[in-house]
Short mmCIF file of C-alpha atoms and ligand atoms in Angstrom, two decimals:
data_model
loop_
_atom_site.label_atom_id
_atom_site.label_comp_id
_atom_site.label_asym_id
_atom_site.label_seq_id
_atom_site.Cartn_x
_atom_site.Cartn_y
_atom_site.Cartn_z
CA MET A 1 -39.86 -18.45 79.89
CA VAL A 2 -37.44 -17.19 82.25
CA ASP A 3 -34.23 -15.60 82.23
CA TYR A 4 -32.79 -17.63 85.07
CA GLU A 5 -31.44 -14.40 86.80
CA GLN A 6 -31.89 -14.95 90.53
CA ASP A 7 -34.20 -12.02 90.58
CA GLY A 8 -35.59 -11.99 87.19
CA ILE A 9 -38.54 -12.92 85.30
CA THR A 10 -40.45 -15.74 86.94
CA ILE A 11 -42.29 -18.64 85.45
CA GLU A 12 -45.59 -17.34 87.20
CA GLU A 13 -45.54 -14.02 85.29
CA THR A 14 -44.58 -15.64 81.97
CA VAL A 15 -47.43 -18.19 82.65
CA GLU A 16 -49.86 -15.23 83.29
CA LEU A 17 -48.46 -13.28 80.00
CA CYS A 18 -49.20 -16.44 77.90
CA ARG A 19 -52.76 -16.72 79.09
CA ARG A 20 -53.33 -13.10 78.07
CA LEU A 21 -51.57 -13.34 74.78
CA GLU A 22 -53.70 -16.38 74.02
CA ALA A 23 -56.95 -14.14 74.84
CA GLU A 24 -55.58 -11.46 72.46
CA GLY A 25 -55.58 -14.07 69.64
CA VAL A 26 -52.07 -15.20 69.46
CA ASP A 27 -52.03 -18.53 67.80
CA VAL A 28 -48.92 -20.38 69.22
CA ILE A 29 -46.17 -19.89 71.88
CA HIS A 30 -42.73 -20.72 71.28
CA CYS A 31 -40.56 -21.46 74.58
CA SER A 32 -37.02 -20.27 74.74
CA GLY A 33 -35.04 -19.26 77.77
CA GLY A 34 -31.93 -17.31 79.23
CA HIS A 35 -30.85 -14.06 77.80
CA HIS A 36 -27.55 -12.57 76.41
CA ALA A 37 -26.02 -12.43 80.19
CA LEU A 38 -26.80 -15.93 80.99
CA MET A 39 -25.69 -17.18 77.38
CA GLN A 40 -25.43 -20.73 78.82
CA TYR A 41 -29.18 -21.00 79.31
CA GLU A 42 -29.86 -19.24 75.92
CA VAL A 43 -27.74 -21.24 73.67
CA SER A 44 -26.99 -24.23 76.20
CA PRO A 45 -23.78 -25.85 75.52
CA TRP A 46 -22.44 -29.18 76.15
CA TYR A 47 -22.10 -29.06 79.97
CA MET A 48 -25.53 -27.97 80.30
CA PRO A 49 -28.59 -30.65 80.21
CA ARG A 50 -30.18 -31.23 77.12
CA VAL A 51 -33.94 -30.13 76.96
CA LEU A 52 -33.22 -27.93 79.90
CA HIS A 53 -36.45 -25.82 79.84
CA ARG A 54 -39.02 -28.73 79.89
CA TRP A 55 -39.84 -27.93 83.32
CA GLY A 56 -40.93 -24.50 82.24
CA TRP A 57 -42.87 -25.10 78.91
CA GLU A 58 -44.76 -27.76 80.55
CA GLN A 59 -46.13 -25.23 82.85
CA ILE A 60 -47.17 -22.98 79.94
CA LYS A 61 -48.75 -25.80 78.21
CA ALA A 62 -51.03 -26.62 81.27
CA ALA A 63 -52.19 -22.98 81.36
CA VAL A 64 -52.99 -22.44 77.61
CA SER A 65 -54.92 -24.44 74.90
CA ILE A 66 -52.78 -23.20 71.98
CA PRO A 67 -50.05 -25.27 70.72
CA VAL A 68 -46.78 -24.88 72.53
CA ILE A 69 -43.36 -25.43 70.82
CA ALA A 70 -40.48 -26.58 72.69
CA SER A 71 -36.84 -25.43 72.06
CA GLY A 72 -33.44 -25.89 73.63
CA SER A 73 -30.86 -28.45 73.01
CA ILE A 74 -33.42 -30.86 71.47
CA VAL A 75 -30.40 -32.29 69.48
CA ALA A 76 -31.57 -36.01 68.81
CA PRO A 77 -34.31 -37.50 67.11
CA ASP A 78 -35.42 -39.74 70.05
CA VAL A 79 -35.56 -36.56 72.36
CA ALA A 80 -37.72 -34.67 70.03
CA ALA A 81 -40.02 -37.67 69.72
CA ASP A 82 -40.12 -38.24 73.61
CA ILE A 83 -41.20 -34.54 73.83
CA VAL A 84 -44.23 -34.68 71.33
CA ALA A 85 -45.23 -38.37 72.38
CA SER A 86 -45.60 -37.78 75.92
CA GLY A 87 -47.65 -34.58 75.27
CA SER A 88 -44.74 -32.29 76.96
CA ALA A 89 -45.09 -30.08 73.99
CA ASP A 90 -47.02 -29.84 70.66
CA PHE A 91 -44.20 -29.13 68.53
CA VAL A 92 -40.34 -29.12 68.77
CA SER A 93 -38.08 -26.36 67.35
CA LEU A 94 -34.61 -26.84 66.22
CA GLY A 95 -31.88 -24.08 66.12
CA ARG A 96 -28.35 -25.46 66.12
CA PRO A 97 -29.28 -28.86 64.84
CA LEU A 98 -30.57 -27.57 61.54
CA LEU A 99 -27.27 -25.48 61.30
CA ALA A 100 -25.40 -28.74 61.88
CA ASP A 101 -27.54 -30.71 59.35
CA PRO A 102 -30.51 -29.01 57.27
CA ASP A 103 -31.54 -32.38 56.38
CA TRP A 104 -32.32 -33.53 60.12
CA PRO A 105 -35.88 -33.68 59.59
CA LEU A 106 -35.81 -35.47 56.26
CA LYS A 107 -33.37 -38.11 57.70
CA THR A 108 -35.50 -38.45 60.74
CA GLN A 109 -38.67 -39.15 58.50
CA GLN A 110 -36.92 -41.84 56.65
CA GLY A 111 -35.44 -43.31 59.47
CA ARG A 112 -31.68 -42.58 58.85
CA MET A 113 -30.87 -41.46 62.21
CA ASP A 114 -26.99 -42.46 61.70
CA ASP A 115 -26.75 -40.40 59.17
CA ILE A 116 -27.59 -37.12 60.78
CA THR A 117 -24.68 -34.95 61.48
CA PRO A 118 -25.30 -33.98 65.06
CA CYS A 119 -24.68 -30.63 66.58
CA ILE A 120 -22.29 -30.91 69.59
CA ARG A 121 -23.40 -27.80 71.24
CA CYS A 122 -19.96 -26.23 71.13
CA ASN A 123 -21.07 -22.90 70.15
CA ASP A 124 -17.71 -22.45 68.31
CA GLY A 125 -18.79 -22.04 64.77
CA CYS A 126 -22.11 -20.46 65.25
CA LEU A 127 -21.36 -17.87 68.07
CA HIS A 128 -17.68 -17.80 69.02
CA ARG A 129 -16.25 -17.45 65.43
CA GLY A 130 -19.48 -16.36 63.87
CA LEU A 131 -21.95 -13.81 65.16
CA ASN A 132 -19.95 -12.97 68.19
CA VAL A 133 -17.00 -11.60 65.75
CA GLY A 134 -19.55 -9.77 63.38
CA ARG A 135 -19.41 -12.72 60.90
CA SER A 136 -22.35 -14.75 59.73
CA ALA A 137 -23.22 -17.85 61.67
CA GLY A 138 -20.97 -20.87 60.56
CA CYS A 139 -20.77 -24.31 62.17
CA THR A 140 -18.34 -26.67 63.23
CA VAL A 141 -19.49 -29.82 62.01
CA ASN A 142 -21.09 -28.37 58.81
CA PRO A 143 -18.20 -26.49 56.81
CA SER A 144 -20.63 -25.68 54.04
CA MET A 145 -23.26 -24.27 56.26
CA GLY A 146 -24.97 -21.35 54.45
CA GLU A 147 -22.83 -21.88 51.29
CA GLU A 148 -24.16 -25.34 50.33
CA TYR A 149 -24.29 -24.31 46.66
CA ARG A 150 -20.71 -22.82 46.93
CA TYR A 151 -19.01 -25.63 48.18
CA PRO A 152 -20.55 -28.82 46.69
CA ILE A 153 -18.73 -32.17 46.74
CA GLU A 154 -18.17 -33.16 43.16
CA LYS A 155 -16.78 -36.51 41.36
CA ALA A 156 -13.22 -36.14 40.68
CA GLN A 157 -12.10 -36.08 37.20
CA ARG A 158 -9.54 -39.13 37.80
CA SER A 159 -9.95 -41.36 40.49
CA GLU A 160 -6.76 -41.71 42.42
CA ARG A 161 -5.31 -44.07 44.98
CA ILE A 162 -5.14 -41.92 48.03
CA ALA A 163 -3.55 -42.66 51.70
CA VAL A 164 -4.99 -40.67 54.98
CA VAL A 165 -2.84 -41.09 57.78
CA GLY A 166 -4.60 -40.70 60.99
CA GLY A 167 -8.22 -41.46 62.19
CA GLY A 168 -8.96 -38.35 64.16
CA PRO A 169 -11.59 -36.17 62.98
CA ALA A 170 -9.37 -34.55 60.50
CA GLY A 171 -8.62 -37.94 58.88
CA MET A 172 -11.95 -39.52 59.03
CA ASN A 173 -13.73 -36.61 57.48
CA ALA A 174 -10.97 -36.21 54.74
CA ALA A 175 -11.23 -39.94 53.98
CA ARG A 176 -15.09 -39.75 53.91
CA VAL A 177 -14.85 -36.50 51.29
CA LEU A 178 -12.39 -38.28 49.27
CA ALA A 179 -14.28 -41.44 48.84
CA GLU A 180 -17.51 -39.52 47.91
CA ARG A 181 -15.39 -37.73 45.27
CA GLY A 182 -14.77 -41.11 43.69
CA HIS A 183 -11.24 -41.93 45.01
CA HIS A 184 -9.92 -45.08 46.36
CA VAL A 185 -9.14 -44.29 49.93
CA VAL A 186 -7.08 -46.22 52.65
CA LEU A 187 -7.19 -44.94 56.08
CA PHE A 188 -4.36 -45.85 58.46
CA GLU A 189 -5.02 -45.39 62.20
CA GLN A 190 -2.21 -46.83 64.74
CA ALA A 191 -4.86 -46.46 67.40
CA ARG A 192 -8.65 -46.21 67.95
CA LEU A 193 -10.48 -44.23 65.18
CA GLY A 194 -11.31 -40.89 66.72
CA GLY A 195 -7.95 -39.36 67.75
CA GLN A 196 -8.21 -37.04 70.84
CA LEU A 197 -11.76 -37.34 70.75
CA ASN A 198 -11.49 -40.70 72.47
CA THR A 199 -9.86 -38.88 75.48
CA ALA A 200 -12.59 -36.08 75.24
CA VAL A 201 -15.56 -38.35 75.40
CA ARG A 202 -14.48 -40.17 78.92
CA HIS A 203 -16.80 -38.30 80.75
CA ASP A 204 -20.60 -38.24 80.16
CA LEU A 205 -20.78 -34.53 80.00
CA LYS A 206 -19.27 -34.61 76.66
CA LYS A 207 -21.91 -37.04 75.03
CA ASP A 208 -22.59 -34.50 72.18
CA LEU A 209 -18.83 -35.24 70.83
CA ARG A 210 -19.48 -38.95 71.57
CA ALA A 211 -22.49 -38.58 69.03
CA LEU A 212 -20.15 -36.76 66.59
CA LEU A 213 -17.44 -39.59 66.99
CA ALA A 214 -19.90 -42.55 66.26
CA HIS A 215 -21.15 -40.50 63.07
CA LEU A 216 -17.87 -39.84 61.58
CA ILE A 217 -17.01 -43.62 62.04
CA HIS A 218 -20.41 -44.37 60.47
CA ARG A 219 -19.59 -42.12 57.41
CA LEU A 220 -16.48 -44.25 56.56
CA GLU A 221 -18.33 -46.50 54.13
CA GLY A 222 -16.26 -46.77 50.92
CA VAL A 223 -13.22 -46.22 52.84
CA GLN A 224 -10.72 -48.99 53.43
CA VAL A 225 -9.62 -48.82 57.34
CA VAL A 226 -6.25 -50.26 58.18
CA SER A 227 -5.76 -50.34 62.15
CA ARG A 228 -1.80 -50.00 62.32
CA GLN A 229 0.82 -47.39 62.34
CA VAL A 230 2.07 -46.70 58.75
CA THR A 231 5.64 -45.60 57.69
CA ALA A 232 6.88 -43.19 55.11
CA GLN A 233 8.57 -46.24 53.14
CA GLU A 234 5.44 -48.13 53.09
CA LEU A 235 3.56 -45.30 51.65
CA VAL A 236 6.03 -44.89 49.08
CA SER A 237 6.34 -48.51 48.25
CA ALA A 238 2.55 -48.94 48.24
CA GLY A 239 2.23 -46.46 45.23
CA PHE A 240 -0.09 -44.27 46.71
CA GLU A 241 -0.75 -41.41 44.13
CA ARG A 242 -1.48 -38.79 46.96
CA VAL A 243 -1.16 -38.80 50.74
CA MET A 244 -3.07 -36.76 53.40
CA LEU A 245 -1.32 -36.67 56.67
CA ALA A 246 -3.98 -36.16 59.53
CA THR A 247 -1.57 -36.89 62.24
CA GLY A 248 -2.65 -34.68 64.75
CA ARG A 249 -0.79 -33.79 67.92
CA LYS A 250 1.06 -35.73 70.47
CA PRO A 251 0.90 -34.79 74.44
CA VAL A 252 3.95 -33.10 75.84
CA PRO A 253 5.68 -34.76 78.97
CA PHE A 254 6.15 -32.97 82.03
CA GLN A 255 9.44 -31.21 81.81
CA GLY A 256 10.85 -30.83 85.35
CA PRO A 257 12.51 -33.88 87.30
CA VAL A 258 10.34 -37.04 88.22
CA SER A 259 11.32 -39.48 90.76
CA ASP A 260 9.77 -42.59 92.55
CA ALA A 261 6.04 -41.35 91.53
CA ARG A 262 3.04 -42.40 89.76
CA VAL A 263 2.82 -40.30 86.97
CA LEU A 264 0.14 -40.71 83.89
CA MET A 265 -0.42 -38.70 80.71
CA ALA A 266 -4.00 -37.64 80.64
CA HIS A 267 -4.75 -39.54 77.50
CA GLU A 268 -3.31 -42.60 78.90
CA ILE A 269 -6.04 -43.30 81.39
CA SER A 270 -8.82 -45.42 79.89
CA ASP A 271 -10.01 -47.05 83.25
CA ARG A 272 -10.38 -44.83 86.37
CA SER A 273 -9.33 -47.77 88.69
CA GLN A 274 -5.68 -46.86 87.08
CA VAL A 275 -5.69 -43.87 89.31
CA GLU A 276 -5.46 -43.52 93.14
CA GLY A 277 -6.39 -40.35 95.07
CA PRO A 278 -5.07 -37.85 95.84
CA VAL A 279 -4.69 -36.66 92.35
CA VAL A 280 -2.91 -33.49 91.14
CA VAL A 281 -3.56 -32.86 87.54
CA ILE A 282 -0.90 -30.42 86.02
CA GLY A 283 -2.15 -28.09 83.22
CA ALA A 284 -5.59 -26.54 83.05
CA GLY A 285 -6.21 -26.56 79.57
CA MET A 286 -9.29 -28.51 78.13
CA THR A 287 -7.58 -31.93 78.41
CA GLY A 288 -6.44 -31.10 82.22
CA CYS A 289 -10.16 -29.86 82.91
CA ASP A 290 -12.05 -32.57 81.48
CA THR A 291 -9.63 -35.19 82.93
CA ALA A 292 -9.90 -33.64 86.53
CA LEU A 293 -13.92 -33.68 86.02
CA TRP A 294 -14.01 -37.29 84.83
CA LEU A 295 -11.77 -38.47 87.64
CA GLN A 296 -13.63 -36.39 90.32
CA ALA A 297 -16.83 -37.82 89.19
CA ALA A 298 -15.62 -41.33 89.60
CA GLY A 299 -14.68 -40.59 93.08
CA THR A 300 -11.09 -41.28 92.89
CA GLY A 301 -10.38 -38.93 95.86
CA ASP A 302 -9.23 -35.40 96.06
CA VAL A 303 -8.68 -33.80 92.63
CA THR A 304 -6.34 -30.59 92.45
CA LEU A 305 -6.14 -28.94 89.39
CA ILE A 306 -2.88 -26.65 88.91
CA ASP A 307 -1.97 -24.10 86.10
CA SER A 308 0.92 -21.51 85.95
CA ALA A 309 -1.45 -19.11 84.58
CA ASP A 310 -3.97 -16.95 86.27
CA ARG A 311 -7.05 -18.60 85.05
CA VAL A 312 -8.15 -22.13 83.49
CA LEU A 313 -8.39 -22.37 79.85
CA SER A 314 -5.91 -19.51 79.69
CA GLN A 315 -4.84 -20.36 75.97
CA GLY A 316 -8.36 -19.45 75.06
CA TYR A 317 -11.39 -21.61 74.20
CA VAL A 318 -15.08 -21.18 73.15
CA PHE A 319 -16.33 -18.28 75.33
CA THR A 320 -19.13 -20.46 76.71
CA ASP A 321 -16.56 -22.86 77.72
CA GLU A 322 -14.56 -20.16 79.43
CA MET A 323 -17.78 -18.83 81.06
CA GLY A 324 -18.91 -22.14 82.55
CA MET A 325 -15.57 -23.83 83.32
CA PRO A 326 -14.80 -22.31 86.59
CA ASP A 327 -18.10 -23.39 88.19
CA LEU A 328 -18.34 -26.64 86.48
CA LEU A 329 -14.96 -27.67 88.16
CA SER A 330 -16.17 -25.91 91.54
CA ASP A 331 -19.40 -27.90 91.34
CA HIS A 332 -17.67 -30.92 90.85
CA GLY A 333 -15.61 -30.37 94.09
CA ILE A 334 -12.26 -29.76 92.34
CA GLN A 335 -9.85 -27.71 94.06
CA VAL A 336 -8.23 -25.18 91.60
CA ARG A 337 -4.97 -23.71 91.96
CA THR A 338 -3.86 -21.01 89.31
CA ASN A 339 -0.58 -19.01 89.19
CA THR A 340 1.02 -22.21 90.43
CA ARG A 341 3.80 -23.91 88.72
CA ALA A 342 4.83 -27.34 89.07
CA ILE A 343 8.56 -27.82 89.72
CA SER A 344 9.11 -31.33 90.26
CA ILE A 345 7.33 -34.53 91.16
CA ASP A 346 8.10 -37.23 93.79
CA SER A 347 6.78 -39.90 95.88
CA LYS A 348 5.14 -37.22 98.26
CA GLY A 349 3.52 -35.46 95.37
CA VAL A 350 3.93 -32.15 93.55
CA THR A 351 6.35 -29.29 94.45
CA VAL A 352 4.76 -26.12 93.19
CA GLN A 353 5.76 -22.61 93.26
CA ASP A 354 3.24 -19.69 93.34
CA ASP A 355 3.86 -16.28 91.74
CA GLN A 356 5.91 -15.03 94.48
CA GLU A 357 8.23 -18.08 94.11
CA ARG A 358 7.06 -19.52 97.43
CA GLU A 359 7.36 -23.65 97.50
CA GLU A 360 4.76 -26.06 98.67
CA VAL A 361 4.36 -29.90 98.31
CA LEU A 362 0.69 -31.01 96.93
CA ALA A 363 0.31 -34.33 98.19
CA ALA A 364 -0.47 -36.82 95.44
CA ARG A 365 -0.53 -40.37 94.95
CA THR A 366 -1.17 -40.01 91.19
CA VAL A 367 0.06 -37.05 89.34
CA VAL A 368 -1.73 -36.67 85.84
CA VAL A 369 0.08 -34.43 83.14
CA ALA A 370 -1.87 -32.47 80.41
CA CYS A 371 0.85 -29.87 79.54
CA GLY A 372 0.00 -29.25 76.12
CA TYR A 373 0.48 -30.98 72.71
CA ALA A 374 3.35 -30.81 69.75
CA PRO A 375 2.24 -31.63 66.14
CA CYS A 376 3.19 -34.68 64.70
CA THR A 377 5.10 -33.82 61.52
CA GLU A 378 7.65 -36.37 61.04
CA LEU A 379 5.95 -38.31 58.21
CA ALA A 380 5.73 -35.08 56.19
CA ASP A 381 9.48 -34.47 56.67
CA GLU A 382 10.28 -38.07 55.75
CA LEU A 383 8.08 -38.18 52.66
CA ALA A 384 9.71 -34.97 51.48
CA THR A 385 12.83 -36.78 51.24
CA LEU A 386 11.98 -40.08 50.20
CA ALA A 387 9.30 -39.06 47.45
CA PRO A 388 9.84 -35.42 46.54
CA GLY A 389 7.43 -35.34 43.82
CA LEU A 390 4.33 -37.10 45.62
CA PRO A 391 1.64 -34.71 46.70
CA VAL A 392 1.16 -34.58 50.64
CA HIS A 393 -1.06 -32.51 52.34
CA LEU A 394 -0.73 -31.76 56.22
CA ILE A 395 -4.22 -31.25 57.52
CA GLY A 396 -6.16 -30.79 60.71
CA THR A 397 -4.21 -29.97 63.95
CA ALA A 398 -0.94 -31.70 62.58
CA ALA A 399 -0.91 -28.43 60.50
CA ARG A 400 -1.97 -25.95 63.14
CA ASP A 401 -3.39 -26.37 66.67
CA GLY A 402 -7.02 -26.04 66.94
CA ARG A 403 -10.38 -27.55 68.01
CA VAL A 404 -12.87 -29.98 66.27
CA MET A 405 -13.91 -27.03 63.98
CA ASP A 406 -10.38 -26.46 62.63
CA ALA A 407 -9.99 -30.30 61.91
CA LEU A 408 -13.26 -30.73 60.27
CA HIS A 409 -13.13 -27.31 58.40
CA ASP A 410 -9.40 -28.01 57.19
CA SER A 411 -10.13 -31.44 55.93
CA PHE A 412 -13.25 -30.83 53.99
CA PHE A 413 -11.71 -27.76 52.22
CA VAL A 414 -8.53 -29.54 51.29
CA ALA A 415 -10.39 -32.91 50.49
CA ARG A 416 -13.17 -31.35 48.25
CA ARG A 417 -10.51 -30.22 45.89
CA CYS A 418 -8.32 -33.22 45.58
C1 LIG B 1 -9.57 -34.20 76.69
C2 LIG B 1 -9.94 -33.31 75.37
C3 LIG B 1 -10.96 -32.65 75.44
C4 LIG B 1 -11.30 -31.81 74.22
N1 LIG B 1 -12.32 -31.09 73.98
C5 LIG B 1 -12.62 -30.60 72.97
C6 LIG B 1 -14.02 -29.97 72.70
O1 LIG B 1 -14.58 -29.47 73.74
N2 LIG B 1 -14.25 -29.32 71.71
C7 LIG B 1 -13.42 -29.18 70.61
O2 LIG B 1 -13.50 -28.58 69.70
N3 LIG B 1 -12.01 -29.74 70.64
C8 LIG B 1 -11.87 -30.39 71.55
N4 LIG B 1 -10.72 -31.28 71.97
C9 LIG B 1 -9.76 -31.17 70.89
C10 LIG B 1 -9.97 -32.04 69.60
O3 LIG B 1 -10.26 -33.44 69.96
C11 LIG B 1 -8.93 -32.05 68.66
O4 LIG B 1 -8.92 -30.66 68.15
C12 LIG B 1 -9.33 -32.81 67.20
O5 LIG B 1 -9.28 -34.22 67.88
C13 LIG B 1 -8.01 -32.91 66.40
O6 LIG B 1 -8.31 -33.81 65.35
P1 LIG B 1 -7.02 -34.25 64.37
O7 LIG B 1 -7.76 -35.32 63.48
O8 LIG B 1 -6.51 -33.08 63.79
O9 LIG B 1 -5.95 -35.02 65.30
P2 LIG B 1 -6.17 -36.23 66.50
O10 LIG B 1 -7.44 -36.07 66.92
O11 LIG B 1 -4.93 -36.04 67.11
O12 LIG B 1 -5.82 -37.37 65.40
C14 LIG B 1 -4.64 -37.73 64.90
C15 LIG B 1 -4.51 -39.39 64.61
O13 LIG B 1 -3.63 -39.76 63.78
C16 LIG B 1 -3.06 -41.03 64.25
N5 LIG B 1 -1.59 -41.15 63.90
C17 LIG B 1 -0.47 -40.37 64.06
N6 LIG B 1 0.33 -40.84 63.44
C18 LIG B 1 0.01 -42.15 62.79
C19 LIG B 1 0.60 -42.84 62.04
N7 LIG B 1 1.96 -42.80 61.49
N8 LIG B 1 0.06 -44.15 61.59
C20 LIG B 1 -1.50 -44.19 61.82
N9 LIG B 1 -1.90 -43.33 62.46
C21 LIG B 1 -1.48 -42.23 62.94
C22 LIG B 1 -3.31 -40.95 66.02
O14 LIG B 1 -3.28 -42.15 66.60
C23 LIG B 1 -4.64 -40.21 65.97
O15 LIG B 1 -5.68 -41.00 66.15
C24 LIG B 1 -10.28 -32.02 73.07
C25 LIG B 1 -9.06 -32.85 73.11
C26 LIG B 1 -8.78 -33.35 74.38
C27 LIG B 1 -7.74 -34.58 74.63
C1 LIG B 2 -26.25 -18.23 66.16
C2 LIG B 2 -27.33 -17.89 67.07
C3 LIG B 2 -27.65 -16.51 67.55
C4 LIG B 2 -28.76 -16.63 68.40
N1 LIG B 2 -29.31 -15.22 68.63
C5 LIG B 2 -30.12 -15.32 69.85
C6 LIG B 2 -30.75 -13.82 70.04
O1 LIG B 2 -30.21 -12.95 69.46
N2 LIG B 2 -31.68 -13.71 71.01
C7 LIG B 2 -32.29 -14.73 71.59
O2 LIG B 2 -33.07 -14.73 72.30
N3 LIG B 2 -31.80 -16.14 71.31
C8 LIG B 2 -30.73 -16.22 70.41
N4 LIG B 2 -30.47 -17.54 70.06
C9 LIG B 2 -31.00 -18.48 70.66
C10 LIG B 2 -32.02 -19.40 69.88
O3 LIG B 2 -33.10 -18.52 69.59
C11 LIG B 2 -32.43 -20.77 70.56
O4 LIG B 2 -33.48 -20.36 71.50
C12 LIG B 2 -31.34 -21.50 71.19
O5 LIG B 2 -30.52 -21.75 69.86
C13 LIG B 2 -31.77 -22.87 71.62
O6 LIG B 2 -32.03 -23.59 70.71
P1 LIG B 2 -31.20 -25.02 69.91
O7 LIG B 2 -30.29 -25.96 71.02
O8 LIG B 2 -32.33 -25.67 69.00
O9 LIG B 2 -30.16 -24.07 69.12
C14 LIG B 2 -29.17 -17.46 68.98
C15 LIG B 2 -28.90 -18.86 68.71
C16 LIG B 2 -27.77 -19.25 67.85
C17 LIG B 2 -27.22 -20.46 67.54
S1 LIG B 3 -21.26 -24.70 65.43
FE1 LIG B 3 -21.28 -26.16 67.27
S2 LIG B 3 -23.05 -25.59 68.57
FE2 LIG B 3 -23.24 -24.25 66.69
S3 LIG B 3 -24.56 -25.27 65.33
FE3 LIG B 3 -22.62 -25.81 64.80
S4 LIG B 3 -22.05 -27.86 66.30
FE4 LIG B 3 -23.69 -26.91 66.93
#
């Protein structure tokens, strides 16, 4: 349709082109948009609107009488149904949603919408760790994508009593796979099912991850969920034959001096009324960026995001996130201060140092800490001492740092062999 460049292809040109194509005997027009330099329009990630090219294909449809196919972030059946029912387009096309779940159309036809594994528009498996590095496309939420017959989930030869500890994406996915294999599975979660996803989905921008969270919970059929913390001693006494530890990561507190100040860990904030502006968020990884966006959208007052690195998401993230995050933050009106290290926190705010070691106080009524994570591996150590013969698997981000893709792939490949 258009490339979305300022002086690029216009919709008027494309409409005229489509008229001529129809006159030449073309049967159908498929409408996509963007190009490689503006990848956020070509393969639109979570922070872009769904159905983002609708305005354009409707102009093409008004100009031709051959069928028009809509495409681009049509992730959910209700969105697709609306496009067709409203006459906006004649067909919809699904790219990434079919990588995420090849049975999307069948499940939709059968009315089994909750069974659809949703594409979360992360671009991690298909592009970032797929085509971009010269590999075939994979998928974050579908570890066997393209390898369906190589990695089936088969019934186990013997059904075991298995405990899964931690109900984040890794634990929920492992529990689901183990239950499908015919094991008796007990899933322990000390807080809310979803783990770190619960922090990620606070902002509406992450509604695609919200859909994944709902789907992972939906798939726990056949799994006994126990909503409390479990200890190593209890796991041993209960006689489990195998333990999966999907205990994830815990946030690291601010390391400098703190006195007389309102300091909250990013993951602790569930209600924005807990926060009074001005706010300084320390740490511009995904947790800090997401929290700043969410707080600013709520109108909590000025939000400043600081990081000692020279850019946001400096530890590396999916390339479309690295591309889009600076604009997303500035469009929300968030002040970003890079090369800025927090030294101490007190009632006036945060004392920071720039890369020339010049000090300054950034005024804050609330300081939010998003300084990274450390793995939760205590249970693994305790079990090794208490029950050395017990098979214990450390999976997901408890085993190594990562994103949803690492959590879902690791849990799938370990659980399908147990
Ligand atoms: C704000 C934010 C935004 C994010 N955005 C993205 C994104 O856009 N894309 C992406 O790919 N990733 C994102 N992530 C990262 C993603 O959420 C994590 O990679 C993922 O949740 C890790 O999954 P996990 O199952 O390994 O661990 P966790 O999600 O950490 O789950 C571990 C669970 O174990 C439980 N637990 C621990 N010990 C015990 C015990 N003894 N008994 C019972 N339960 C226990 C914890 O309560 C927790 O629920 C984001 C994270 C945050 C915080
Ligand atoms: C792995 C992958 C590779 C793609 N490669 C191209 C490409 O080379 N050229 C192009 O115009 N679009 C490309 N696209 C964009 C798709 O053709 C489609 O327009 C886009 O994914 C939006 O549809 P979806 O939201 O249903 O996935 C690619 C998409 C994916 C996921
Ligand atoms: S890797 Fe992410 S964006 Fe790509 S198809 Fe899978 S869920 Fe969708």
